[in-house]
Coordinates of C-alpha atoms in Angstrom, one line a residue:
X1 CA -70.8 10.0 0.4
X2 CA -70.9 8.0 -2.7
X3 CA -68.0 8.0 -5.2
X4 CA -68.6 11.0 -8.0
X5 CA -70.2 9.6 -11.0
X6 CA -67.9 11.0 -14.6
X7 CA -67.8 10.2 -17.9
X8 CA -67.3 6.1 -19.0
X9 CA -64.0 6.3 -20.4
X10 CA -61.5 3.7 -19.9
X11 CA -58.2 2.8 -18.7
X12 CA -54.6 3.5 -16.7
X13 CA -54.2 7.0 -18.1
X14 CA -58.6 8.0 -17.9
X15 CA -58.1 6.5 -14.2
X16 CA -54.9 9.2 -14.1
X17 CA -56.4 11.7 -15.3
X18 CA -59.7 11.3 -13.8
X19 CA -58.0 10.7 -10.2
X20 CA -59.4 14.1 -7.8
X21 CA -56.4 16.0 -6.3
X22 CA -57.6 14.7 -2.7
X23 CA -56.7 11.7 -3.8
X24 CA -53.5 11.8 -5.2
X25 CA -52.4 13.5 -1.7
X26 CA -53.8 10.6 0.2
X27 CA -51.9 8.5 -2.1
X28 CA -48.4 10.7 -1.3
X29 CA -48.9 10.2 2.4
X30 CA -49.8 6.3 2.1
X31 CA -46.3 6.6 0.0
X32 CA -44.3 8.8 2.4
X33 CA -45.6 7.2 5.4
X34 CA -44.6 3.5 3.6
X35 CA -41.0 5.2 2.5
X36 CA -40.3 5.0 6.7
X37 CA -42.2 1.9 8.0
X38 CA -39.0 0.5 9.7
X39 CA -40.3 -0.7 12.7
X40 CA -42.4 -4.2 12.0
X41 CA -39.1 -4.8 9.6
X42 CA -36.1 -4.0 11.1
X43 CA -37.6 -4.5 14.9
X44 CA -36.0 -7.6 15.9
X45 CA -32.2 -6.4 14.5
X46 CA -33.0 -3.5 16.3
X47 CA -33.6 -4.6 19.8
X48 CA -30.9 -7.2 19.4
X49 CA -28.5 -4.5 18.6
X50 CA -29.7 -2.7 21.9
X51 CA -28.6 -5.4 23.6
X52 CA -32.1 -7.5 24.3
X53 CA -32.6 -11.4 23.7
X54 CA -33.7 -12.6 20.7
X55 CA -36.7 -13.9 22.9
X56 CA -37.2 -10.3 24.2
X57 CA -37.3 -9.4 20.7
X58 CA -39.6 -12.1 19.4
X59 CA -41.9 -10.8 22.2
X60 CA -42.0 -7.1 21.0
X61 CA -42.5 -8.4 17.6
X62 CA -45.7 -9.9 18.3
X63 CA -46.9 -7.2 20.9
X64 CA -46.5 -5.0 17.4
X65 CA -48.2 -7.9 15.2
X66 CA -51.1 -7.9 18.0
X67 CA -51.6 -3.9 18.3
X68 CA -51.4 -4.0 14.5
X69 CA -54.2 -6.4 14.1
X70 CA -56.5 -4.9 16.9
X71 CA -55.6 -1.2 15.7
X72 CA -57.4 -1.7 12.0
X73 CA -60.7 -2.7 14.5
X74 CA -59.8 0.5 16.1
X75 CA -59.2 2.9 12.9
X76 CA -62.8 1.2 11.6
X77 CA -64.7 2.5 14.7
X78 CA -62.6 6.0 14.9
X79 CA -63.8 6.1 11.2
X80 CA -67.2 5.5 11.8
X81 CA -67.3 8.3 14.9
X82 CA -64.9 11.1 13.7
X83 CA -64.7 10.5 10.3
X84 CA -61.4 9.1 8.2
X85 CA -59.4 12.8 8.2
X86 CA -59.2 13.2 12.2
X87 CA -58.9 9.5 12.6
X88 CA -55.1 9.2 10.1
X89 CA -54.5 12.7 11.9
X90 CA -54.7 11.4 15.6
X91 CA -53.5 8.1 14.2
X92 CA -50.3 9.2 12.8
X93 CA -49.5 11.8 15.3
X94 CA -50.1 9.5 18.2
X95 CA -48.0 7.3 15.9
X96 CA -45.1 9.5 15.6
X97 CA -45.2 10.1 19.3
X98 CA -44.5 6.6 20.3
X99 CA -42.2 6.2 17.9
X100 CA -39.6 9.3 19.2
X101 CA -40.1 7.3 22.9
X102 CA -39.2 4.1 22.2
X103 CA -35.2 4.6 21.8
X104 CA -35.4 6.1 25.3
X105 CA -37.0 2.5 26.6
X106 CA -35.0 0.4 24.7
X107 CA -32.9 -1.1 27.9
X108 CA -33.1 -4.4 29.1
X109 CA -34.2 -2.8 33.0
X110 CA -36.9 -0.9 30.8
X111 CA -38.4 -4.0 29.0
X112 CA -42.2 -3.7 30.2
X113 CA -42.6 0.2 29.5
X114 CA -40.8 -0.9 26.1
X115 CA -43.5 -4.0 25.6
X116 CA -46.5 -1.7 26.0
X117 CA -44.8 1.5 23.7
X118 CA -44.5 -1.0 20.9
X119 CA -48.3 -2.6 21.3
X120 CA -49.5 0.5 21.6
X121 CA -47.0 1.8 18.4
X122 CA -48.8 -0.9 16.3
X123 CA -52.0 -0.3 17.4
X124 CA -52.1 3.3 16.7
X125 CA -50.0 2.8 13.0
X126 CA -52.7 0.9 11.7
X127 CA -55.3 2.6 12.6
X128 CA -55.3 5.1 9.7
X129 CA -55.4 2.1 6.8
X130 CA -59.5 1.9 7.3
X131 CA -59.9 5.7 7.1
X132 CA -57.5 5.6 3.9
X133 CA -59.5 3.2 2.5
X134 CA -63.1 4.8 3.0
X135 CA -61.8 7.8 1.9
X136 CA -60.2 6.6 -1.3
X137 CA -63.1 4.5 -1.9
X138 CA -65.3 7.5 -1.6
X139 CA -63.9 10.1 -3.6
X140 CA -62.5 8.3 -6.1
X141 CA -64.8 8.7 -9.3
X142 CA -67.2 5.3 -9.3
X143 CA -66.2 3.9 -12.4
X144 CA -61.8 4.3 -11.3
X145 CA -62.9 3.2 -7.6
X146 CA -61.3 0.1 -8.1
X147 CA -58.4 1.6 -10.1
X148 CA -58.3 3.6 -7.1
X149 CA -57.3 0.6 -4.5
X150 CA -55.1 -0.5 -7.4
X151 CA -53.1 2.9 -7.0
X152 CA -53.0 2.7 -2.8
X153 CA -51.5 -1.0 -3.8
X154 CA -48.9 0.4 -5.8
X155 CA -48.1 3.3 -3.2
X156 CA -47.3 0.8 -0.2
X157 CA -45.2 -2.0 -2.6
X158 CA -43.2 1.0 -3.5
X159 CA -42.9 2.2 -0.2
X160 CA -42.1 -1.0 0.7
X161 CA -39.6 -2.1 -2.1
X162 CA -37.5 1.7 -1.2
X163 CA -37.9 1.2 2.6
X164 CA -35.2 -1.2 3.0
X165 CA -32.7 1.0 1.3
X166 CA -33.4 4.0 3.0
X167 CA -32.8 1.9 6.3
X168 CA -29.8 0.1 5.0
X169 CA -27.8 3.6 4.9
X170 CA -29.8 5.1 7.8
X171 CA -28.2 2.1 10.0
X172 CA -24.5 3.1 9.1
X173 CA -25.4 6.1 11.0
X174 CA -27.3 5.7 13.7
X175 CA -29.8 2.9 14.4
X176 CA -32.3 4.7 16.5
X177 CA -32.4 7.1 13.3
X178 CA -34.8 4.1 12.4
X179 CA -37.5 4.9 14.8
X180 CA -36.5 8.3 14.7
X181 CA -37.2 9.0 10.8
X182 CA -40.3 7.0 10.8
X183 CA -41.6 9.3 13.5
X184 CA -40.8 12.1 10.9
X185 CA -42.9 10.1 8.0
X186 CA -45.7 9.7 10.2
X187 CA -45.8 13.1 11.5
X188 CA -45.5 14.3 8.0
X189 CA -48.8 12.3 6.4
X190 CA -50.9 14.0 9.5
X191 CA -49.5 17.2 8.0
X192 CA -50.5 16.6 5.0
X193 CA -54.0 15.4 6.0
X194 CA -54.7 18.3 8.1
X195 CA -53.7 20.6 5.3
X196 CA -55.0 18.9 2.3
X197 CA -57.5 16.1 3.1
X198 CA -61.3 17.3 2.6
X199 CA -63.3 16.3 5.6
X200 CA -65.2 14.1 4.9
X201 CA -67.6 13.2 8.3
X202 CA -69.3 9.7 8.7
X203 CA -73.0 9.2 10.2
X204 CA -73.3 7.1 13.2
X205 CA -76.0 4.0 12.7
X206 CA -79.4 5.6 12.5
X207 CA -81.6 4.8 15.3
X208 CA -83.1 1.1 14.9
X209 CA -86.3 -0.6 16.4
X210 CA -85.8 -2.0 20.1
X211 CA -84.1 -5.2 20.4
X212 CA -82.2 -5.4 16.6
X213 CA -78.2 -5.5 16.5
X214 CA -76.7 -2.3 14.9
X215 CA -72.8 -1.8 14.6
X216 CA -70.7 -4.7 14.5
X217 CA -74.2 -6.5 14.8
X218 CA -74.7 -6.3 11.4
X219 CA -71.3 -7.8 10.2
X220 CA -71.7 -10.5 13.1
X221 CA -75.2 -11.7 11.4
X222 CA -73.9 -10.9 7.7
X223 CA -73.0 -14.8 6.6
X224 CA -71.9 -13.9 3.1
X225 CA -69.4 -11.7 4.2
X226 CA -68.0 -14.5 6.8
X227 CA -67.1 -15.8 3.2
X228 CA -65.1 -13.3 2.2
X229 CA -63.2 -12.6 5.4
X230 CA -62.4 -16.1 5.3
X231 CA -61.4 -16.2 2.0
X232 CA -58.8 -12.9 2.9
X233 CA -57.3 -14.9 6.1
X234 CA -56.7 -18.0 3.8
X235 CA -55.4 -16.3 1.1
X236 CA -53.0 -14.0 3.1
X237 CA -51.8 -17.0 4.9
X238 CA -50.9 -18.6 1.4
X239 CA -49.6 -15.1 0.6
X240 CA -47.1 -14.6 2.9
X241 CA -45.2 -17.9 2.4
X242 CA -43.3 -16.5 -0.2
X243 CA -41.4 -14.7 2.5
X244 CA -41.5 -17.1 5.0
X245 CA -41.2 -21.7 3.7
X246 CA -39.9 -20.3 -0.1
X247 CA -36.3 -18.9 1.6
X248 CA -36.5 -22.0 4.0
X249 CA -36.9 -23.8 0.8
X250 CA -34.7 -22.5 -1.4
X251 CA -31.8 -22.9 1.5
X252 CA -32.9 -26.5 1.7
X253 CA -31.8 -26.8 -1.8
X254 CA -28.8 -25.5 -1.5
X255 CA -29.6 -22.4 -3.8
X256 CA -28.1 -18.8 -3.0
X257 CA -29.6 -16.2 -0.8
X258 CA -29.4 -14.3 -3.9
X259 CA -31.7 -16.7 -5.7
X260 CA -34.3 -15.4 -2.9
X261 CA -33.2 -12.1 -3.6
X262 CA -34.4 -12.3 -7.5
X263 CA -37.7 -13.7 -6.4
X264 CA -38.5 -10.5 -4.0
X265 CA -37.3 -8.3 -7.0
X266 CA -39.0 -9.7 -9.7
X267 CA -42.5 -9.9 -7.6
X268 CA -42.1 -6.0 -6.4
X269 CA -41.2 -5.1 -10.7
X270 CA -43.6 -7.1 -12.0
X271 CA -46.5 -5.8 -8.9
X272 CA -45.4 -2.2 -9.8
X273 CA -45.6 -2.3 -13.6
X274 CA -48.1 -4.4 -14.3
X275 CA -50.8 -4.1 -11.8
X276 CA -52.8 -1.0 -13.3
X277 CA -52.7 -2.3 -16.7
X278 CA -54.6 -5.6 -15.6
X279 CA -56.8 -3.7 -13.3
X280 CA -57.7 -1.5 -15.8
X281 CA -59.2 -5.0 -17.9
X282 CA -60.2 -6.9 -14.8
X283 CA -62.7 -4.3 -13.4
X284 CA -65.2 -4.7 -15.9
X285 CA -65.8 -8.1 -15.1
X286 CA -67.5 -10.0 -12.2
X287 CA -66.5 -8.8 -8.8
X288 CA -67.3 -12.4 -7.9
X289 CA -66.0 -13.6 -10.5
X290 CA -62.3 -11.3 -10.5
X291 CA -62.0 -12.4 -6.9
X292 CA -62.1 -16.3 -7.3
X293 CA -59.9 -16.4 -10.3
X294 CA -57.1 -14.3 -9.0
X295 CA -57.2 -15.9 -5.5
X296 CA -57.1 -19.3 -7.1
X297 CA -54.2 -18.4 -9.6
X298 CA -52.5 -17.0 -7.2
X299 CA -52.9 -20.3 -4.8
X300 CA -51.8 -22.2 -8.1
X301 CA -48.4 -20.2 -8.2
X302 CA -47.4 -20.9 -4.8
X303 CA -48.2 -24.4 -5.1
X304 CA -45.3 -24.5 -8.4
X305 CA -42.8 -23.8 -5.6
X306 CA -43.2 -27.7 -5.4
X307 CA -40.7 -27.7 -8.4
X308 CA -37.9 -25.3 -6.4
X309 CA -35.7 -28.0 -6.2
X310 CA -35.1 -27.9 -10.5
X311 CA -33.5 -24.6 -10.6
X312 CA -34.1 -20.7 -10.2
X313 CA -36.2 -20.7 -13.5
X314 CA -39.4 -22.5 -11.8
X315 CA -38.9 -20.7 -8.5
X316 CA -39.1 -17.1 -10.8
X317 CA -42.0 -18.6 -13.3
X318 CA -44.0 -19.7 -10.5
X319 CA -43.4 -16.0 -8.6
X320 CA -44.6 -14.6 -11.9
X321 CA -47.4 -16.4 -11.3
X322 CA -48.2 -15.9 -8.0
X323 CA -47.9 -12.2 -8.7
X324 CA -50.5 -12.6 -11.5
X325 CA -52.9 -13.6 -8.9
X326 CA -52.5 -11.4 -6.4
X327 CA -52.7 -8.4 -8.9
X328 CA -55.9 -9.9 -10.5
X329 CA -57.5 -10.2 -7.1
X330 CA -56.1 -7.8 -4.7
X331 CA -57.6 -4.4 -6.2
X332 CA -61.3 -5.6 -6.4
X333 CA -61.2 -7.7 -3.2
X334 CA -59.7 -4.4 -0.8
X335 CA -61.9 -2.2 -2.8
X336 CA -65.5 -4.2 -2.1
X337 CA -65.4 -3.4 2.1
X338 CA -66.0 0.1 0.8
X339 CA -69.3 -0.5 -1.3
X340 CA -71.3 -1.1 1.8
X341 CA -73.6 1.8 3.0
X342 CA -72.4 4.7 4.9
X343 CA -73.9 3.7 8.3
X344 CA -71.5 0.3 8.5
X345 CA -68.7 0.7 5.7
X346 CA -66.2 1.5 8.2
X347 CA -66.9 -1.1 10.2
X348 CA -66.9 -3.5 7.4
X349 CA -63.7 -1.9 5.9
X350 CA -62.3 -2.5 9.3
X351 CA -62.5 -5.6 9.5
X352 CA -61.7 -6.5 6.5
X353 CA -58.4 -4.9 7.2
X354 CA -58.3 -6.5 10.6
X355 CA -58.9 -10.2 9.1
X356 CA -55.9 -9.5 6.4
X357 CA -53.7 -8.3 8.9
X358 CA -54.5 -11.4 11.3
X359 CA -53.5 -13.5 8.4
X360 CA -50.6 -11.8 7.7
X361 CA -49.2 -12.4 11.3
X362 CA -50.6 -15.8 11.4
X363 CA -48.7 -17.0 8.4
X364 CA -45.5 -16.9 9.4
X365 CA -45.9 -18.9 12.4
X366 CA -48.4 -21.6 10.3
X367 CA -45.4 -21.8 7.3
X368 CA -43.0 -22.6 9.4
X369 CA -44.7 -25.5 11.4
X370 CA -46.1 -26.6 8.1
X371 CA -42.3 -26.5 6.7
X372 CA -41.0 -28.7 9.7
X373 CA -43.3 -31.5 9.2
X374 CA -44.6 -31.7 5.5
X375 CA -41.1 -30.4 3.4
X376 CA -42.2 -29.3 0.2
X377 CA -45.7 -30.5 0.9
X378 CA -46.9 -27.5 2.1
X379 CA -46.7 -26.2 -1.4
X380 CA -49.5 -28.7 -2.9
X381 CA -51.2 -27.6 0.4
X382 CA -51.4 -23.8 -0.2
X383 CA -52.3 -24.5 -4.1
X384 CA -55.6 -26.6 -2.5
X385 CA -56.4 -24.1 0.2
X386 CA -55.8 -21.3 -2.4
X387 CA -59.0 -23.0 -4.2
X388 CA -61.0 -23.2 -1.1
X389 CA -60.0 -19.5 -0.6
X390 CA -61.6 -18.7 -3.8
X391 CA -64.4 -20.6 -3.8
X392 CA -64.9 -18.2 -1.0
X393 CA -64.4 -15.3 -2.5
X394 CA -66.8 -16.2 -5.2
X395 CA -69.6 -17.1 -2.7
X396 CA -69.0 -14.1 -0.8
X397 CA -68.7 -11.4 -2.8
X398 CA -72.2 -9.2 -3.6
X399 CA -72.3 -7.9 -6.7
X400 CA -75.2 -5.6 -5.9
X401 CA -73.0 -3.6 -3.1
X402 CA -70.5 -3.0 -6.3
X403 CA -72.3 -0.9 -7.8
X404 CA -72.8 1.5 -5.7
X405 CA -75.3 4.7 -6.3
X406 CA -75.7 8.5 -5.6
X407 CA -77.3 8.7 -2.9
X408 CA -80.5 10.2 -5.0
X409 CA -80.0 7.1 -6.8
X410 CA -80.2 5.1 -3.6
X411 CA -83.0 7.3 -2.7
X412 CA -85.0 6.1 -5.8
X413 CA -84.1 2.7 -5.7
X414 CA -84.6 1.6 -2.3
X415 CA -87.5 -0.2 -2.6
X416 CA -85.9 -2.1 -5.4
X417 CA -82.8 -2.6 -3.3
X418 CA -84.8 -4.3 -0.6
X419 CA -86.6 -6.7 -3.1
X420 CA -83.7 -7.8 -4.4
X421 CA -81.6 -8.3 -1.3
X422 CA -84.7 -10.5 -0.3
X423 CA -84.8 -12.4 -3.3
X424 CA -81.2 -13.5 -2.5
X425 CA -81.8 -14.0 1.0
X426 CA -81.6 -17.9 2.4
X427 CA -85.2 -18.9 3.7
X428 CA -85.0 -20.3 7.3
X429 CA -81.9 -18.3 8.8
X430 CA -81.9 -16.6 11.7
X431 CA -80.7 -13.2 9.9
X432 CA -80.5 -13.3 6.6
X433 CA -79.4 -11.1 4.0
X434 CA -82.6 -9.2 3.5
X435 CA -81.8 -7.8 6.9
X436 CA -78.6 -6.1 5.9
X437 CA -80.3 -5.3 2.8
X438 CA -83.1 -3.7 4.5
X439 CA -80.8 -1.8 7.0
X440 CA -79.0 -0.5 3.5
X441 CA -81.9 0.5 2.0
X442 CA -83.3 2.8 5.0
X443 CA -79.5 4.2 5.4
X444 CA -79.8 5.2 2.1
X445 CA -83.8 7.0 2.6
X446 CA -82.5 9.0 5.6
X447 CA -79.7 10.6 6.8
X448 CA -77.3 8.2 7.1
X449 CA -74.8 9.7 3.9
X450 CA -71.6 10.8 4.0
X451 CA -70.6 14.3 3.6
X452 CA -67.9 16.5 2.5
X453 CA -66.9 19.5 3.9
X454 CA -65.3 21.8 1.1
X455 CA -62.0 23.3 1.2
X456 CA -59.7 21.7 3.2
X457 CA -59.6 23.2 6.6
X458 CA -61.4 21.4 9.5

């Protein structure tokens, strides 16, 4: 289904007010389920506390990581064949399952049933972020969808930002309350999706000459959209360093844990506050355009960590900065996997989710070898990659799949569609973008179009 077409007012309170009740309960369960997301956190202090190595720990960290990265690939497929209600249904129910068993395995003699419950936990988790996101991006007026993404954005920083808290007390209590309660949040957002989620069924790929690549055949043979994904794995690499070399930095310096503690509050307040007002400017311009300039500013305020060793006041400005970036870019760049047509957009949002979360666990690892042999250098180095990340982004961004129509529209246009996607196409490849083009336009002719089931039973 195409995002509803309404009126062409503007701005964070139209975007409010215009927001259908579906989606403001997908946004409560992004928000609830956020609120308990202990586990990739508070993991490590929690097996260590069970009485497992640190090494034993590492290892279930990255089992998680792993099942995290592979389970967005997962939610896109589930998508794709169930549809994005039963896939964060089965995903957070089979979530909060393996959350409730992994206290009981958490004994050294238990450690390989322990390894596989926590893969399998991250796989699972994750799987519901591409359904979220194809159902946001479809019901979400056309004109807001991008205020949309904006809003998810805004639900998981605030659900992370209050997360810690909640743990911080819940730990005085009991620490397998941890697991425990996020079972509870999990459980809850698949009760809320099976009560209040439209269903909203996908089409499977319509049928295709003998001998052409459907599925992830498309995305394999799509070389504009390599672009992009490569501009989301090097710009959440750069992303996550403010997490991971800035505290190694700041220590460095001799500066206060509670200088690092400033920075994390000032990018959460200035993330939550901000980020609907700029969206609400930024999404009438360029997609391509939106997605370079943020990316780059972005790569430009981690590279002022460079200055950390003057003071707190260039460590906060260049967070300000940073944060500037990320809120110009983010919204538009998560929101265009979902313009694609219905017969691949799952796919494409999946693995657009998958490349951001492989980045997310690669950084941490990359930072800290790039700490221990360039120092401060690796700041000037994420400010250069930052601008190779948004050249990227500019060359791989369509602005036709933007703009997406009603699928009458489509209907209409398709012929036009085609013609222009072969304009664009480069002569001599081996698939070029005329092909996805083509594909697009027939999805759009036939039956290939998402539907939505009224009411909100099954």
């Amino acid at each position: 289904m195409n995002a509803i077409r309404t009126d062409s007012r503007t701005g964070v309170f139209a975007a409010l007010r215009q927001t259908p009740r579906p989606v403001v309960y997908l946004l409560i369960g992004v928000l609830v389920n956020q609120l308990g997301a202990f586990v990739q956190t508070f993991l490590v202090l929690y097996l260590t506390h069970r009485e497992f190595s640190v090494g034993q720990a590492g290892l279930a960290l990255t089992a998680y990581s792993a099942g995290a990265v592979f389970g967005t690939m997962l939610g896109g497929e589930l998508t794709h064949r169930l549809g994005p209600r039963s896939t964060i249904i089965a995903a957070m129910t089979g979530s909060a399952a393996l959350l409730t068993v992994i206290p009981l395995l958490a004994t050294p003699g238990r450690f390989a049933a322990l390894l596989v419950a926590v893969g399998a936990a991250g796989l699972v988790t994750q799987s519901y972020r591409p359904a979220a996101a194809l159902l946001l991006g479809d019901l979400m007026p056309e004109e807001h969808r991008v205020m949309g993404f904006s809003m998810m954005r805004i639900a998981l920083n605030a659900g992370a930002a209050l997360a810690p808290l909640i743990a911080a007390a819940v730990i005085l209590i009991d620490w397998n309350l941890l697991l425990w309660l996020d079972a509870a949040s999990a459980l809850t957002y698949a009760v809320l999706a099976l009560l209040l989620l439209p269903n909203v069924a996908t089409v499977r790929d319509a049928p295709e000459p003998t001998g052409e690549r459907t599925g992830y055949g498309v995305i394999l043979r799509d070389r504009r959209y390599h672009l992009f994904l490569a501009s989301v794995l090097v710009g959440s690499i750069i992303y996550v360093q403010y997490t991971v070399a800035l505290p190694l930095n700041i220590t460095a310096d001799g500066h206060s844990t509670g200088l690092y503690s400033a920075v994390l509050v000032t990018a959460s307040v200035v993330l939550i506050l901000c980020e609907l007002k700029i969206t609400s400017y930024v999404k009438h311009l360029r997609p391509p355009l939106v997605g370079a300039v943020g990316t780059a500013i972005m790569g430009l305020g981690v590279a002022g960590y460079s200055f950390a060793g003057h003071g707190a006041a260039p460590i906060l400005l260049a967070t300000v900065v940073f944060v500037l970036g990320v809120m110009i870019n983010g919204p538009t760049m998560f929101a265009y996997p979902s313009t694609f047509p219905a017969p691949v957009k799952a796919r494409y949002i999946g693995t657009h989710q998958a490349t951001f979360g492989l980045g997310m666990a690669l950084g941490p690892t990359l930072g800290v070898l790039a700490w221990e042999r360039l120092g401060t250098g690796i700041w000037p180095l994420c400010g250069a990659l930052g601008l190779f990340a948004a050249w990227c982004a500019y060359a791989g961004i369509r602005e036709n799949h933007i703009a997406n129509t009603s699928a009458a529209e489509a209907s209409e246009k398709a012929d036009a569609t085609r013609d222009i996607e072969v304009s664009d196409a480069e002569p001599g490849t081996e698939a070029s973008d005329a092909e996805l083009g083509t594909d697009a336009s027939d999805a759009a002719t036939g039956t290939a179009v998402s539907t939505v089931t009224s009411g909100t039973g099954a």
